CSV table of C-alpha atoms in Angstrom, one decimal:
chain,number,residue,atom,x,y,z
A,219,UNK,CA,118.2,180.4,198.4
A,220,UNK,CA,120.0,177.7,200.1
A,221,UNK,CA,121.4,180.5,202.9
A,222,UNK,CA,118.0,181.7,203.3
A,223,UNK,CA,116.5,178.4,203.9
A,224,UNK,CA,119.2,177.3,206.5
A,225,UNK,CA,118.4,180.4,208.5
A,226,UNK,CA,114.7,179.9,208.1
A,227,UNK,CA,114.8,176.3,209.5
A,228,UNK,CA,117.3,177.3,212.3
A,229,UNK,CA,114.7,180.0,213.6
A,230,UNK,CA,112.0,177.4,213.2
A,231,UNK,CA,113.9,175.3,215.4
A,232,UNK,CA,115.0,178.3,218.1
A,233,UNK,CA,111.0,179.3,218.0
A,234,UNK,CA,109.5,175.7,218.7
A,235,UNK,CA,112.9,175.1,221.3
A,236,UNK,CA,111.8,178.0,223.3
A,237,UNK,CA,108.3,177.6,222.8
A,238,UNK,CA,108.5,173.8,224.1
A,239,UNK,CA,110.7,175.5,227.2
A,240,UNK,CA,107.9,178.1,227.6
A,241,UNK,CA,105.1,175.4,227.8
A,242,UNK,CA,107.3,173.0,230.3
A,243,UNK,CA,107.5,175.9,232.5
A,244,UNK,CA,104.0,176.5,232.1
A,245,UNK,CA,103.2,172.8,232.7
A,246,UNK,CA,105.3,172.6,235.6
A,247,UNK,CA,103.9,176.0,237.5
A,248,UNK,CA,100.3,174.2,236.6
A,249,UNK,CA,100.9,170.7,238.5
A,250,UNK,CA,103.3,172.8,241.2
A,251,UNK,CA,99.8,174.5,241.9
A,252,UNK,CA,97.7,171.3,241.0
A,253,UNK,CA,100.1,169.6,244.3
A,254,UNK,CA,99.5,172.6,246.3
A,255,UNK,CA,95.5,172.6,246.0
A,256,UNK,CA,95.5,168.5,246.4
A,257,UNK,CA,98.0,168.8,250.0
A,258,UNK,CA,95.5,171.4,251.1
A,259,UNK,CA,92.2,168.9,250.5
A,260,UNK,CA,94.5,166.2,252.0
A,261,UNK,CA,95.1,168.2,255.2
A,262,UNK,CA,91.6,169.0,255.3
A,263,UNK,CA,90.5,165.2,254.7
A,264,UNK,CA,93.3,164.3,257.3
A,265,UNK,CA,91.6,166.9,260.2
A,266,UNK,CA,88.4,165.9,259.3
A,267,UNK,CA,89.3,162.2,259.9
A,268,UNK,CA,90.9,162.9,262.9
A,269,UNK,CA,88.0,164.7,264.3
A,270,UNK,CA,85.8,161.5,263.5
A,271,UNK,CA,87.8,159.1,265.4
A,272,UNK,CA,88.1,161.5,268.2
A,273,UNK,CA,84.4,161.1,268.0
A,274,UNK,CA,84.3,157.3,267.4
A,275,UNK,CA,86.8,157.0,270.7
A,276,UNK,CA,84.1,159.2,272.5
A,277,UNK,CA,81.4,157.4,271.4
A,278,UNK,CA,82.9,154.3,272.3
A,279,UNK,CA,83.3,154.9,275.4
A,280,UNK,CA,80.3,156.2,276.6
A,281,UNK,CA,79.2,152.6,275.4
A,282,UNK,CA,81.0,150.8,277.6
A,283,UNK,CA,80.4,152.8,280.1
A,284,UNK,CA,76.4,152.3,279.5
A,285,UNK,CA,77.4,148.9,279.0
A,286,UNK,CA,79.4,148.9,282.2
A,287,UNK,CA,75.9,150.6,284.2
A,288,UNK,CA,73.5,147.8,282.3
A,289,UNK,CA,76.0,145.2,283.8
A,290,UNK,CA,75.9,146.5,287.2
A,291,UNK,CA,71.9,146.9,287.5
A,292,UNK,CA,71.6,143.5,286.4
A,293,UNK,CA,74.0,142.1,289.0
A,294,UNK,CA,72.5,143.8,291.8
């Protein structure tokens, strides 16, 4: 009886030990991916960000350079 039971708990406990290590390494490959997918948005986000202020430094200065031409008619 009391044999029995000893071994019983001690499998229970090797069972839930390497069912907790299976789940960790589950968890872990799950956020490793979760990182991976979030970096990707991120670089995305970071090129499209870039992209505007390329635009916004463009844009900018074609305005002073019609500011620049406004200037010039009016002085003449």
């Amino acid at each position: 009886g009391f044999l029995a039971l000893a071994a019983l708990t001690i499998g229970l406990f090797a069972w839930l030990k390497a069912d907790i290590s299976s789940l960790r390494r589950e968890m872990q490959q799950e956020i490793a991916e979760l990182r991976e997918r979030l970096e990707k948005r991120l670089d995305g986000l970071d090129g499209r960000f870039r992209t505007v202020k390329h635009g916004q430094a463009k844009l900018e200065g074609l305005l002073e350079g019609l500011r620049e031409a406004i200037s010039g008619r009016s002085a003449a």
